[in-house]
Structure formats: C-alpha cells, structure tokens
C-alpha cells in the first residue's frame, strides 16, 4: 500500500503499483504463511509484521487488522493471469476445469493456501465476502469458454457461464470440504459429464429450455 494513502481509504481497497505493490505482495505472502501455519484464529498482525517486514502500526493503518489483511490477500490473489481452458471441446474444457480442482487440492503444497482461505471464510464474514468476490471474478473469466461452445453448437445461446463453472466445481468441493471423500480424475470426469449433459439440456439457459 502507498505510504501516502489517504486515511479515509477503506482497508485493503487501494491498488498501488511499483514499490508499494511489492510491499503489498510481501504482506500477502506473510498472511498466507500465517494462515497455513496457524489458521485464521491464530493469525495476528504481529505475525504479519514480523514476516513481511512492515511495521504493525502501518498494517493497522492501511488494512485495519487481520480481517482486512485476509480480504486484501484474497483480492490480490484474484489479480493473476488465469484463463479458462480452450481445448476446442466443451467436454474437455469442463474436464480441465474439474481436473484443476483435483490437482490443486490433492497436492498438499498447492492445497495449503486455498484451503486456509476457505477455512477463514467460515470464521470471518469479511473473509467470506472476499472469497465470494474472488470466485465471482474467477467464474466470470469462464464466459469465453461458454461463448466458444455456443459458437460450436455445443451449448444453447444464453448459457450462464458462471453457473456452469460453479456446477463443475460444486461436487468436488462438497467431497473435499463436507464429506471429506477423496477426489480423483474419475470424480472429475463424472462432474464434467454431468454438467455437460445439463448444458445440452438447456438447464443453464432458461430461455432455451
């Protein structure tokens, strides 16, 4: 965050560049490390200050506390360059989306940070709002995937890309975080094929039903 950010700015809402962007990234990395190491209840401004090199007074002024730090870390995570798959086939695109979830959450190193964020969202409404925003933005990026499928005649016009992306991920997240069942490629294929059948039936395009 910029050193001269106005005091009236809401914590975690200013998007700086250059050196201040590096400071923000260092704070985010410290937040991630703290969430993974201690969980949301054990995360503290003091921990973030120690591991980021940013004084805790500055952290309080710019982010307002732990909730603001977690929310901004999620906001920064959503500024990546991720794009949806483009395999030339709706079925394979959906399978790639599902497989990405499986690959992420079956890799202990890759799963640590997203799992910590999801857990924090159950303990902080501010974190929950940030997580909803993160996934809304991520699902919004899937619009080209559906647009291509419509052009190829694989999906009816008006198909809701966000609803499709949510439906592919939903059974996987249910197994991961509710029933604690294992997920693998077979489960990913089941999710993709179920959603593909629903797309073809016009479930996600009410006007086409």
mmCIF file with all atom_site columns, C-alpha atoms in Angstrom:
data_model
loop_
_atom_site.group_PDB
_atom_site.id
_atom_site.type_symbol
_atom_site.label_atom_id
_atom_site.label_alt_id
_atom_site.label_comp_id
_atom_site.label_asym_id
_atom_site.label_entity_id
_atom_site.label_seq_id
_atom_site.pdbx_PDB_ins_code
_atom_site.Cartn_x
_atom_site.Cartn_y
_atom_site.Cartn_z
_atom_site.occupancy
_atom_site.B_iso_or_equiv
_atom_site.pdbx_formal_charge
_atom_site.auth_seq_id
_atom_site.auth_comp_id
_atom_site.auth_asym_id
_atom_site.auth_atom_id
_atom_site.pdbx_PDB_model_num
ATOM 1   C CA . UNK A 1 1   ? 0.000   0.000   0.000   1.00 0.00 ? 1   UNK A CA 1
ATOM 2   C CA . UNK A 1 2   ? 1.260   3.554   -0.706  1.00 0.00 ? 2   UNK A CA 1
ATOM 3   C CA . UNK A 1 3   ? 2.754   5.364   2.247   1.00 0.00 ? 3   UNK A CA 1
ATOM 4   C CA . UNK A 1 4   ? 0.634   8.402   1.430   1.00 0.00 ? 4   UNK A CA 1
ATOM 5   C CA . UNK A 1 5   ? -2.662  6.530   1.078   1.00 0.00 ? 5   UNK A CA 1
ATOM 6   C CA . UNK A 1 6   ? -5.458  8.749   2.406   1.00 0.00 ? 6   UNK A CA 1
ATOM 7   C CA . UNK A 1 7   ? -6.631  7.814   5.866   1.00 0.00 ? 7   UNK A CA 1
ATOM 8   C CA . UNK A 1 8   ? -10.218 7.707   4.599   1.00 0.00 ? 8   UNK A CA 1
ATOM 9   C CA . UNK A 1 9   ? -9.459  4.783   2.263   1.00 0.00 ? 9   UNK A CA 1
ATOM 10  C CA . UNK A 1 10  ? -11.165 1.544   3.268   1.00 0.00 ? 10  UNK A CA 1
ATOM 11  C CA . UNK A 1 11  ? -8.621  -1.028  4.459   1.00 0.00 ? 11  UNK A CA 1
ATOM 12  C CA . UNK A 1 12  ? -7.436  -3.287  1.675   1.00 0.00 ? 12  UNK A CA 1
ATOM 13  C CA . UNK A 1 13  ? -9.056  -1.344  -1.175  1.00 0.00 ? 13  UNK A CA 1
ATOM 14  C CA . UNK A 1 14  ? -6.204  0.712   -2.637  1.00 0.00 ? 14  UNK A CA 1
ATOM 15  C CA . UNK A 1 15  ? -4.394  -0.833  -5.611  1.00 0.00 ? 15  UNK A CA 1
ATOM 16  C CA . UNK A 1 16  ? -0.847  0.519   -5.663  1.00 0.00 ? 16  UNK A CA 1
ATOM 17  C CA . UNK A 1 17  ? 1.920   -0.090  -8.166  1.00 0.00 ? 17  UNK A CA 1
ATOM 18  C CA . UNK A 1 18  ? 5.720   -0.256  -8.135  1.00 0.00 ? 18  UNK A CA 1
ATOM 19  C CA . UNK A 1 19  ? 7.460   -0.430  -4.776  1.00 0.00 ? 19  UNK A CA 1
ATOM 20  C CA . UNK A 1 20  ? 4.195   -0.259  -2.839  1.00 0.00 ? 20  UNK A CA 1
ATOM 21  C CA . UNK A 1 21  ? 2.909   -3.211  -4.887  1.00 0.00 ? 21  UNK A CA 1
ATOM 22  C CA . UNK A 1 22  ? 5.921   -5.202  -3.700  1.00 0.00 ? 22  UNK A CA 1
ATOM 23  C CA . UNK A 1 23  ? 5.105   -4.239  -0.131  1.00 0.00 ? 23  UNK A CA 1
ATOM 24  C CA . UNK A 1 24  ? 1.544   -5.394  -0.623  1.00 0.00 ? 24  UNK A CA 1
ATOM 25  C CA . UNK A 1 25  ? 2.793   -8.680  -2.081  1.00 0.00 ? 25  UNK A CA 1
ATOM 26  C CA . UNK A 1 26  ? 5.123   -9.193  0.893   1.00 0.00 ? 26  UNK A CA 1
ATOM 27  C CA . UNK A 1 27  ? 2.213   -8.632  3.264   1.00 0.00 ? 27  UNK A CA 1
ATOM 28  C CA . UNK A 1 28  ? 0.072   -11.071 1.281   1.00 0.00 ? 28  UNK A CA 1
ATOM 29  C CA . UNK A 1 29  ? 2.808   -13.724 1.453   1.00 0.00 ? 29  UNK A CA 1
ATOM 30  C CA . UNK A 1 30  ? 3.033   -13.265 5.209   1.00 0.00 ? 30  UNK A CA 1
ATOM 31  C CA . UNK A 1 31  ? -0.754  -13.571 5.535   1.00 0.00 ? 31  UNK A CA 1
ATOM 32  C CA . UNK A 1 32  ? -0.712  -16.784 3.526   1.00 0.00 ? 32  UNK A CA 1
ATOM 33  C CA . UNK A 1 33  ? 2.121   -18.207 5.609   1.00 0.00 ? 33  UNK A CA 1
ATOM 34  C CA . UNK A 1 34  ? 0.293   -17.313 8.806   1.00 0.00 ? 34  UNK A CA 1
ATOM 35  C CA . UNK A 1 35  ? -2.979  -18.846 7.657   1.00 0.00 ? 35  UNK A CA 1
ATOM 36  C CA . UNK A 1 36  ? -1.245  -22.054 6.650   1.00 0.00 ? 36  UNK A CA 1
ATOM 37  C CA . UNK A 1 37  ? 0.829   -22.236 9.831   1.00 0.00 ? 37  UNK A CA 1
ATOM 38  C CA . UNK A 1 38  ? -1.696  -21.105 12.435  1.00 0.00 ? 38  UNK A CA 1
ATOM 39  C CA . UNK A 1 39  ? -5.118  -20.907 10.766  1.00 0.00 ? 39  UNK A CA 1
ATOM 40  C CA . UNK A 1 40  ? -7.345  -17.857 10.907  1.00 0.00 ? 40  UNK A CA 1
ATOM 41  C CA . UNK A 1 41  ? -7.810  -17.884 14.719  1.00 0.00 ? 41  UNK A CA 1
ATOM 42  C CA . UNK A 1 42  ? -4.043  -17.899 15.219  1.00 0.00 ? 42  UNK A CA 1
ATOM 43  C CA . UNK A 1 43  ? -3.185  -15.250 12.650  1.00 0.00 ? 43  UNK A CA 1
ATOM 44  C CA . UNK A 1 44  ? -2.113  -11.938 14.134  1.00 0.00 ? 44  UNK A CA 1
ATOM 45  C CA . UNK A 1 45  ? -0.985  -8.547  12.923  1.00 0.00 ? 45  UNK A CA 1
ATOM 46  C CA . UNK A 1 46  ? 2.226   -9.113  14.870  1.00 0.00 ? 46  UNK A CA 1
ATOM 47  C CA . UNK A 1 47  ? 2.930   -12.286 12.876  1.00 0.00 ? 47  UNK A CA 1
ATOM 48  C CA . UNK A 1 48  ? 2.341   -10.488 9.578   1.00 0.00 ? 48  UNK A CA 1
ATOM 49  C CA . UNK A 1 49  ? 4.564   -7.603  10.670  1.00 0.00 ? 49  UNK A CA 1
ATOM 50  C CA . UNK A 1 50  ? 7.394   -9.937  11.637  1.00 0.00 ? 50  UNK A CA 1
ATOM 51  C CA . UNK A 1 51  ? 7.248   -11.974 8.430   1.00 0.00 ? 51  UNK A CA 1
ATOM 52  C CA . UNK A 1 52  ? 6.618   -9.124  5.986   1.00 0.00 ? 52  UNK A CA 1
ATOM 53  C CA . UNK A 1 53  ? 8.975   -6.528  7.441   1.00 0.00 ? 53  UNK A CA 1
ATOM 54  C CA . UNK A 1 54  ? 6.130   -3.983  7.579   1.00 0.00 ? 54  UNK A CA 1
ATOM 55  C CA . UNK A 1 55  ? 5.583   -2.304  10.944  1.00 0.00 ? 55  UNK A CA 1
ATOM 56  C CA . UNK A 1 56  ? 2.377   -3.333  12.684  1.00 0.00 ? 56  UNK A CA 1
ATOM 57  C CA . UNK A 1 57  ? 1.314   0.301   13.046  1.00 0.00 ? 57  UNK A CA 1
ATOM 58  C CA . UNK A 1 58  ? 1.393   0.584   9.269   1.00 0.00 ? 58  UNK A CA 1
ATOM 59  C CA . UNK A 1 59  ? -0.540  -2.658  8.915   1.00 0.00 ? 59  UNK A CA 1
ATOM 60  C CA . UNK A 1 60  ? -3.274  -1.413  11.240  1.00 0.00 ? 60  UNK A CA 1
ATOM 61  C CA . UNK A 1 61  ? -3.442  1.938   9.441   1.00 0.00 ? 61  UNK A CA 1
ATOM 62  C CA . UNK A 1 62  ? -3.656  0.501   5.949   1.00 0.00 ? 62  UNK A CA 1
ATOM 63  C CA . UNK A 1 63  ? -5.554  -2.748  6.487   1.00 0.00 ? 63  UNK A CA 1
ATOM 64  C CA . UNK A 1 64  ? -7.375  -2.211  9.752   1.00 0.00 ? 64  UNK A CA 1
ATOM 65  C CA . UNK A 1 65  ? -6.471  -5.578  11.256  1.00 0.00 ? 65  UNK A CA 1
ATOM 66  C CA . UNK A 1 66  ? -6.498  -9.287  10.479  1.00 0.00 ? 66  UNK A CA 1
ATOM 67  C CA . UNK A 1 67  ? -9.806  -9.273  8.591   1.00 0.00 ? 67  UNK A CA 1
ATOM 68  C CA . UNK A 1 68  ? -8.616  -6.541  6.251   1.00 0.00 ? 68  UNK A CA 1
ATOM 69  C CA . UNK A 1 69  ? -5.305  -8.317  5.703   1.00 0.00 ? 69  UNK A CA 1
ATOM 70  C CA . UNK A 1 70  ? -7.017  -11.582 4.755   1.00 0.00 ? 70  UNK A CA 1
ATOM 71  C CA . UNK A 1 71  ? -9.522  -9.824  2.494   1.00 0.00 ? 71  UNK A CA 1
ATOM 72  C CA . UNK A 1 72  ? -6.783  -7.952  0.660   1.00 0.00 ? 72  UNK A CA 1
ATOM 73  C CA . UNK A 1 73  ? -4.694  -11.098 0.284   1.00 0.00 ? 73  UNK A CA 1
ATOM 74  C CA . UNK A 1 74  ? -7.653  -12.718 -1.468  1.00 0.00 ? 74  UNK A CA 1
ATOM 75  C CA . UNK A 1 75  ? -8.155  -9.621  -3.585  1.00 0.00 ? 75  UNK A CA 1
ATOM 76  C CA . UNK A 1 76  ? -4.521  -9.729  -4.655  1.00 0.00 ? 76  UNK A CA 1
ATOM 77  C CA . UNK A 1 77  ? -4.793  -13.451 -5.392  1.00 0.00 ? 77  UNK A CA 1
ATOM 78  C CA . UNK A 1 78  ? -7.540  -12.617 -7.893  1.00 0.00 ? 78  UNK A CA 1
ATOM 79  C CA . UNK A 1 79  ? -5.210  -10.385 -9.903  1.00 0.00 ? 79  UNK A CA 1
ATOM 80  C CA . UNK A 1 80  ? -3.416  -13.313 -11.520 1.00 0.00 ? 80  UNK A CA 1
ATOM 81  C CA . UNK A 1 81  ? -3.421  -14.165 -15.226 1.00 0.00 ? 81  UNK A CA 1
ATOM 82  C CA . UNK A 1 82  ? -5.536  -17.334 -15.015 1.00 0.00 ? 82  UNK A CA 1
ATOM 83  C CA . UNK A 1 83  ? -7.670  -18.056 -18.063 1.00 0.00 ? 83  UNK A CA 1
ATOM 84  C CA . UNK A 1 84  ? -10.129 -20.904 -18.647 1.00 0.00 ? 84  UNK A CA 1
ATOM 85  C CA . UNK A 1 85  ? -9.067  -23.880 -20.757 1.00 0.00 ? 85  UNK A CA 1
ATOM 86  C CA . UNK A 1 86  ? -9.514  -23.759 -24.523 1.00 0.00 ? 86  UNK A CA 1
ATOM 87  C CA . UNK A 1 87  ? -9.247  -27.328 -25.810 1.00 0.00 ? 87  UNK A CA 1
ATOM 88  C CA . UNK A 1 88  ? -11.663 -26.969 -28.725 1.00 0.00 ? 88  UNK A CA 1
ATOM 89  C CA . UNK A 1 89  ? -14.266 -29.141 -26.999 1.00 0.00 ? 89  UNK A CA 1
ATOM 90  C CA . UNK A 1 90  ? -16.753 -28.186 -24.279 1.00 0.00 ? 90  UNK A CA 1
ATOM 91  C CA . UNK A 1 91  ? -16.456 -31.596 -22.666 1.00 0.00 ? 91  UNK A CA 1
ATOM 92  C CA . UNK A 1 92  ? -12.679 -31.367 -22.485 1.00 0.00 ? 92  UNK A CA 1
ATOM 93  C CA . UNK A 1 93  ? -12.841 -27.764 -21.238 1.00 0.00 ? 93  UNK A CA 1
ATOM 94  C CA . UNK A 1 94  ? -15.176 -28.801 -18.419 1.00 0.00 ? 94  UNK A CA 1
ATOM 95  C CA . UNK A 1 95  ? -12.969 -31.758 -17.581 1.00 0.00 ? 95  UNK A CA 1
ATOM 96  C CA . UNK A 1 96  ? -9.914  -29.483 -17.479 1.00 0.00 ? 96  UNK A CA 1
ATOM 97  C CA . UNK A 1 97  ? -11.708 -27.166 -15.028 1.00 0.00 ? 97  UNK A CA 1
ATOM 98  C CA . UNK A 1 98  ? -12.622 -30.098 -12.799 1.00 0.00 ? 98  UNK A CA 1
ATOM 99  C CA . UNK A 1 99  ? -9.171  -31.641 -13.044 1.00 0.00 ? 99  UNK A CA 1
ATOM 100 C CA . UNK A 1 100 ? -7.600  -28.344 -11.979 1.00 0.00 ? 100 UNK A CA 1
ATOM 101 C CA . UNK A 1 101 ? -9.564  -28.509 -8.725  1.00 0.00 ? 101 UNK A CA 1
ATOM 102 C CA . UNK A 1 102 ? -8.491  -32.107 -8.196  1.00 0.00 ? 102 UNK A CA 1
ATOM 103 C CA . UNK A 1 103 ? -4.842  -31.359 -8.934  1.00 0.00 ? 103 UNK A CA 1
ATOM 104 C CA . UNK A 1 104 ? -4.802  -28.328 -6.627  1.00 0.00 ? 104 UNK A CA 1
ATOM 105 C CA . UNK A 1 105 ? -6.415  -29.970 -3.627  1.00 0.00 ? 105 UNK A CA 1
ATOM 106 C CA . UNK A 1 106 ? -4.659  -33.327 -3.858  1.00 0.00 ? 106 UNK A CA 1
ATOM 107 C CA . UNK A 1 107 ? -1.265  -31.614 -3.781  1.00 0.00 ? 107 UNK A CA 1
ATOM 108 C CA . UNK A 1 108 ? -0.509  -30.753 -0.136  1.00 0.00 ? 108 UNK A CA 1
ATOM 109 C CA . UNK A 1 109 ? 1.682   -27.807 -1.092  1.00 0.00 ? 109 UNK A CA 1
ATOM 110 C CA . UNK A 1 110 ? -0.812  -26.429 -3.595  1.00 0.00 ? 110 UNK A CA 1
ATOM 111 C CA . UNK A 1 111 ? -3.822  -27.017 -1.346  1.00 0.00 ? 111 UNK A CA 1
ATOM 112 C CA . UNK A 1 112 ? -2.448  -25.288 1.758   1.00 0.00 ? 112 UNK A CA 1
ATOM 113 C CA . UNK A 1 113 ? -3.207  -21.668 0.848   1.00 0.00 ? 113 UNK A CA 1
ATOM 114 C CA . UNK A 1 114 ? -6.655  -22.095 -0.797  1.00 0.00 ? 114 UNK A CA 1
ATOM 115 C CA . UNK A 1 115 ? -7.747  -24.416 1.991   1.00 0.00 ? 115 UNK A CA 1
ATOM 116 C CA . UNK A 1 116 ? -6.662  -21.827 4.568   1.00 0.00 ? 116 UNK A CA 1
ATOM 117 C CA . UNK A 1 117 ? -8.645  -19.115 2.772   1.00 0.00 ? 117 UNK A CA 1
ATOM 118 C CA . UNK A 1 118 ? -11.774 -21.272 2.610   1.00 0.00 ? 118 UNK A CA 1
ATOM 119 C CA . UNK A 1 119 ? -11.440 -22.133 6.300   1.00 0.00 ? 119 UNK A CA 1
ATOM 120 C CA . UNK A 1 120 ? -11.025 -18.429 7.148   1.00 0.00 ? 120 UNK A CA 1
ATOM 121 C CA . UNK A 1 121 ? -14.249 -17.671 5.271   1.00 0.00 ? 121 UNK A CA 1
ATOM 122 C CA . UNK A 1 122 ? -16.143 -19.826 7.769   1.00 0.00 ? 122 UNK A CA 1
ATOM 123 C CA . UNK A 1 123 ? -14.747 -17.762 10.626  1.00 0.00 ? 123 UNK A CA 1
ATOM 124 C CA . UNK A 1 124 ? -14.866 -14.205 9.278   1.00 0.00 ? 124 UNK A CA 1
ATOM 125 C CA . UNK A 1 125 ? -17.657 -12.533 7.319   1.00 0.00 ? 125 UNK A CA 1
ATOM 126 C CA . UNK A 1 126 ? -15.121 -10.140 5.797   1.00 0.00 ? 126 UNK A CA 1
ATOM 127 C CA . UNK A 1 127 ? -13.084 -13.097 4.562   1.00 0.00 ? 127 UNK A CA 1
ATOM 128 C CA . UNK A 1 128 ? -16.266 -14.752 3.284   1.00 0.00 ? 128 UNK A CA 1
ATOM 129 C CA . UNK A 1 129 ? -17.149 -11.649 1.276   1.00 0.00 ? 129 UNK A CA 1
ATOM 130 C CA . UNK A 1 130 ? -13.648 -11.550 -0.182  1.00 0.00 ? 130 UNK A CA 1
ATOM 131 C CA . UNK A 1 131 ? -13.808 -15.240 -1.069  1.00 0.00 ? 131 UNK A CA 1
ATOM 132 C CA . UNK A 1 132 ? -17.162 -14.755 -2.796  1.00 0.00 ? 132 UNK A CA 1
ATOM 133 C CA . UNK A 1 133 ? -15.683 -11.878 -4.759  1.00 0.00 ? 133 UNK A CA 1
ATOM 134 C CA . UNK A 1 134 ? -12.650 -13.940 -5.713  1.00 0.00 ? 134 UNK A CA 1
ATOM 135 C CA . UNK A 1 135 ? -14.729 -16.793 -7.097  1.00 0.00 ? 135 UNK A CA 1
ATOM 136 C CA . UNK A 1 136 ? -17.257 -14.500 -8.775  1.00 0.00 ? 136 UNK A CA 1
ATOM 137 C CA . UNK A 1 137 ? -14.397 -12.871 -10.656 1.00 0.00 ? 137 UNK A CA 1
ATOM 138 C CA . UNK A 1 138 ? -12.840 -16.252 -11.450 1.00 0.00 ? 138 UNK A CA 1
ATOM 139 C CA . UNK A 1 139 ? -16.116 -17.700 -12.725 1.00 0.00 ? 139 UNK A CA 1
ATOM 140 C CA . UNK A 1 140 ? -16.664 -14.552 -14.761 1.00 0.00 ? 140 UNK A CA 1
ATOM 141 C CA . UNK A 1 141 ? -13.493 -15.347 -16.686 1.00 0.00 ? 141 UNK A CA 1
ATOM 142 C CA . UNK A 1 142 ? -15.190 -18.518 -17.942 1.00 0.00 ? 142 UNK A CA 1
ATOM 143 C CA . UNK A 1 143 ? -17.506 -16.519 -20.219 1.00 0.00 ? 143 UNK A CA 1
ATOM 144 C CA . UNK A 1 144 ? -15.267 -17.057 -23.296 1.00 0.00 ? 144 UNK A CA 1
ATOM 145 C CA . UNK A 1 145 ? -15.329 -20.817 -22.680 1.00 0.00 ? 145 UNK A CA 1
ATOM 146 C CA . UNK A 1 146 ? -19.118 -20.872 -23.000 1.00 0.00 ? 146 UNK A CA 1
ATOM 147 C CA . UNK A 1 147 ? -19.138 -18.348 -25.845 1.00 0.00 ? 147 UNK A CA 1
ATOM 148 C CA . UNK A 1 148 ? -16.899 -20.690 -27.834 1.00 0.00 ? 148 UNK A CA 1
ATOM 149 C CA . UNK A 1 149 ? -19.140 -23.646 -27.011 1.00 0.00 ? 149 UNK A CA 1
ATOM 150 C CA . UNK A 1 150 ? -22.183 -21.728 -28.234 1.00 0.00 ? 150 UNK A CA 1
ATOM 151 C CA . UNK A 1 151 ? -20.387 -20.893 -31.481 1.00 0.00 ? 151 UNK A CA 1
ATOM 152 C CA . UNK A 1 152 ? -19.555 -24.571 -31.978 1.00 0.00 ? 152 UNK A CA 1
ATOM 153 C CA . UNK A 1 153 ? -23.160 -25.575 -31.323 1.00 0.00 ? 153 UNK A CA 1
ATOM 154 C CA . UNK A 1 154 ? -22.260 -27.411 -28.104 1.00 0.00 ? 154 UNK A CA 1
ATOM 155 C CA . UNK A 1 155 ? -24.328 -25.156 -25.825 1.00 0.00 ? 155 UNK A CA 1
ATOM 156 C CA . UNK A 1 156 ? -27.548 -23.217 -26.341 1.00 0.00 ? 156 UNK A CA 1
ATOM 157 C CA . UNK A 1 157 ? -27.379 -19.421 -26.570 1.00 0.00 ? 157 UNK A CA 1
ATOM 158 C CA . UNK A 1 158 ? -27.838 -17.741 -23.201 1.00 0.00 ? 158 UNK A CA 1
ATOM 159 C CA . UNK A 1 159 ? -25.981 -20.439 -21.263 1.00 0.00 ? 159 UNK A CA 1
ATOM 160 C CA . UNK A 1 160 ? -24.805 -18.972 -17.950 1.00 0.00 ? 160 UNK A CA 1
ATOM 161 C CA . UNK A 1 161 ? -21.027 -19.414 -17.819 1.00 0.00 ? 161 UNK A CA 1
ATOM 162 C CA . UNK A 1 162 ? -20.810 -18.723 -14.102 1.00 0.00 ? 162 UNK A CA 1
ATOM 163 C CA . UNK A 1 163 ? -23.466 -21.304 -13.297 1.00 0.00 ? 163 UNK A CA 1
ATOM 164 C CA . UNK A 1 164 ? -21.664 -23.877 -15.430 1.00 0.00 ? 164 UNK A CA 1
ATOM 165 C CA . UNK A 1 165 ? -18.320 -23.223 -13.734 1.00 0.00 ? 165 UNK A CA 1
ATOM 166 C CA . UNK A 1 166 ? -19.907 -23.410 -10.280 1.00 0.00 ? 166 UNK A CA 1
ATOM 167 C CA . UNK A 1 167 ? -21.639 -26.673 -11.123 1.00 0.00 ? 167 UNK A CA 1
ATOM 168 C CA . UNK A 1 168 ? -18.419 -28.305 -12.311 1.00 0.00 ? 168 UNK A CA 1
ATOM 169 C CA . UNK A 1 169 ? -16.635 -27.379 -9.086  1.00 0.00 ? 169 UNK A CA 1
ATOM 170 C CA . UNK A 1 170 ? -19.513 -27.975 -6.661  1.00 0.00 ? 170 UNK A CA 1
ATOM 171 C CA . UNK A 1 171 ? -19.388 -31.786 -6.295  1.00 0.00 ? 171 UNK A CA 1
ATOM 172 C CA . UNK A 1 172 ? -15.625 -31.652 -5.924  1.00 0.00 ? 172 UNK A CA 1
ATOM 173 C CA . UNK A 1 173 ? -15.730 -29.032 -3.177  1.00 0.00 ? 173 UNK A CA 1
ATOM 174 C CA . UNK A 1 174 ? -18.536 -30.971 -1.460  1.00 0.00 ? 174 UNK A CA 1
ATOM 175 C CA . UNK A 1 175 ? -16.321 -34.035 -1.280  1.00 0.00 ? 175 UNK A CA 1
ATOM 176 C CA . UNK A 1 176 ? -13.267 -32.040 -0.249  1.00 0.00 ? 176 UNK A CA 1
ATOM 177 C CA . UNK A 1 177 ? -14.798 -29.884 2.488   1.00 0.00 ? 177 UNK A CA 1
ATOM 178 C CA . UNK A 1 178 ? -18.083 -31.504 3.582   1.00 0.00 ? 178 UNK A CA 1
ATOM 179 C CA . UNK A 1 179 ? -17.894 -35.288 3.335   1.00 0.00 ? 179 UNK A CA 1
ATOM 180 C CA . UNK A 1 180 ? -14.066 -35.380 3.242   1.00 0.00 ? 180 UNK A CA 1
ATOM 181 C CA . UNK A 1 181 ? -14.107 -38.002 0.499   1.00 0.00 ? 181 UNK A CA 1
ATOM 182 C CA . UNK A 1 182 ? -11.166 -38.415 -1.860  1.00 0.00 ? 182 UNK A CA 1
ATOM 183 C CA . UNK A 1 183 ? -11.272 -36.823 -5.295  1.00 0.00 ? 183 UNK A CA 1
ATOM 184 C CA . UNK A 1 184 ? -9.523  -38.063 -8.413  1.00 0.00 ? 184 UNK A CA 1
ATOM 185 C CA . UNK A 1 185 ? -9.736  -37.987 -12.191 1.00 0.00 ? 185 UNK A CA 1
ATOM 186 C CA . UNK A 1 186 ? -12.747 -40.317 -12.199 1.00 0.00 ? 186 UNK A CA 1
ATOM 187 C CA . UNK A 1 187 ? -14.645 -37.908 -9.957  1.00 0.00 ? 187 UNK A CA 1
ATOM 188 C CA . UNK A 1 188 ? -13.582 -35.004 -12.179 1.00 0.00 ? 188 UNK A CA 1
ATOM 189 C CA . UNK A 1 189 ? -14.892 -36.837 -15.250 1.00 0.00 ? 189 UNK A CA 1
ATOM 190 C CA . UNK A 1 190 ? -18.192 -37.551 -13.513 1.00 0.00 ? 190 UNK A CA 1
ATOM 191 C CA . UNK A 1 191 ? -18.628 -33.876 -12.634 1.00 0.00 ? 191 UNK A CA 1
ATOM 192 C CA . UNK A 1 192 ? -17.730 -32.737 -16.159 1.00 0.00 ? 192 UNK A CA 1
ATOM 193 C CA . UNK A 1 193 ? -20.042 -35.220 -17.861 1.00 0.00 ? 193 UNK A CA 1
ATOM 194 C CA . UNK A 1 194 ? -22.947 -34.395 -15.549 1.00 0.00 ? 194 UNK A CA 1
ATOM 195 C CA . UNK A 1 195 ? -22.621 -30.684 -16.267 1.00 0.00 ? 195 UNK A CA 1
ATOM 196 C CA . UNK A 1 196 ? -22.194 -31.329 -19.997 1.00 0.00 ? 196 UNK A CA 1
ATOM 197 C CA . UNK A 1 197 ? -25.494 -33.226 -20.062 1.00 0.00 ? 197 UNK A CA 1
ATOM 198 C CA . UNK A 1 198 ? -27.180 -30.385 -18.191 1.00 0.00 ? 198 UNK A CA 1
ATOM 199 C CA . UNK A 1 199 ? -25.754 -27.791 -20.599 1.00 0.00 ? 199 UNK A CA 1
ATOM 200 C CA . UNK A 1 200 ? -27.041 -29.731 -23.594 1.00 0.00 ? 200 UNK A CA 1
ATOM 201 C CA . UNK A 1 201 ? -30.470 -29.966 -21.959 1.00 0.00 ? 201 UNK A CA 1
ATOM 202 C CA . UNK A 1 202 ? -30.594 -26.192 -21.570 1.00 0.00 ? 202 UNK A CA 1
ATOM 203 C CA . UNK A 1 203 ? -30.532 -26.253 -17.776 1.00 0.00 ? 203 UNK A CA 1
ATOM 204 C CA . UNK A 1 204 ? -28.191 -23.249 -17.654 1.00 0.00 ? 204 UNK A CA 1
ATOM 205 C CA . UNK A 1 205 ? -30.042 -21.362 -20.408 1.00 0.00 ? 205 UNK A CA 1
ATOM 206 C CA . UNK A 1 206 ? -33.641 -20.934 -19.171 1.00 0.00 ? 206 UNK A CA 1
ATOM 207 C CA . UNK A 1 207 ? -34.711 -19.230 -22.386 1.00 0.00 ? 207 UNK A CA 1
ATOM 208 C CA . UNK A 1 208 ? -33.689 -22.302 -24.338 1.00 0.00 ? 208 UNK A CA 1
ATOM 209 C CA . UNK A 1 209 ? -35.448 -24.787 -22.085 1.00 0.00 ? 209 UNK A CA 1
#
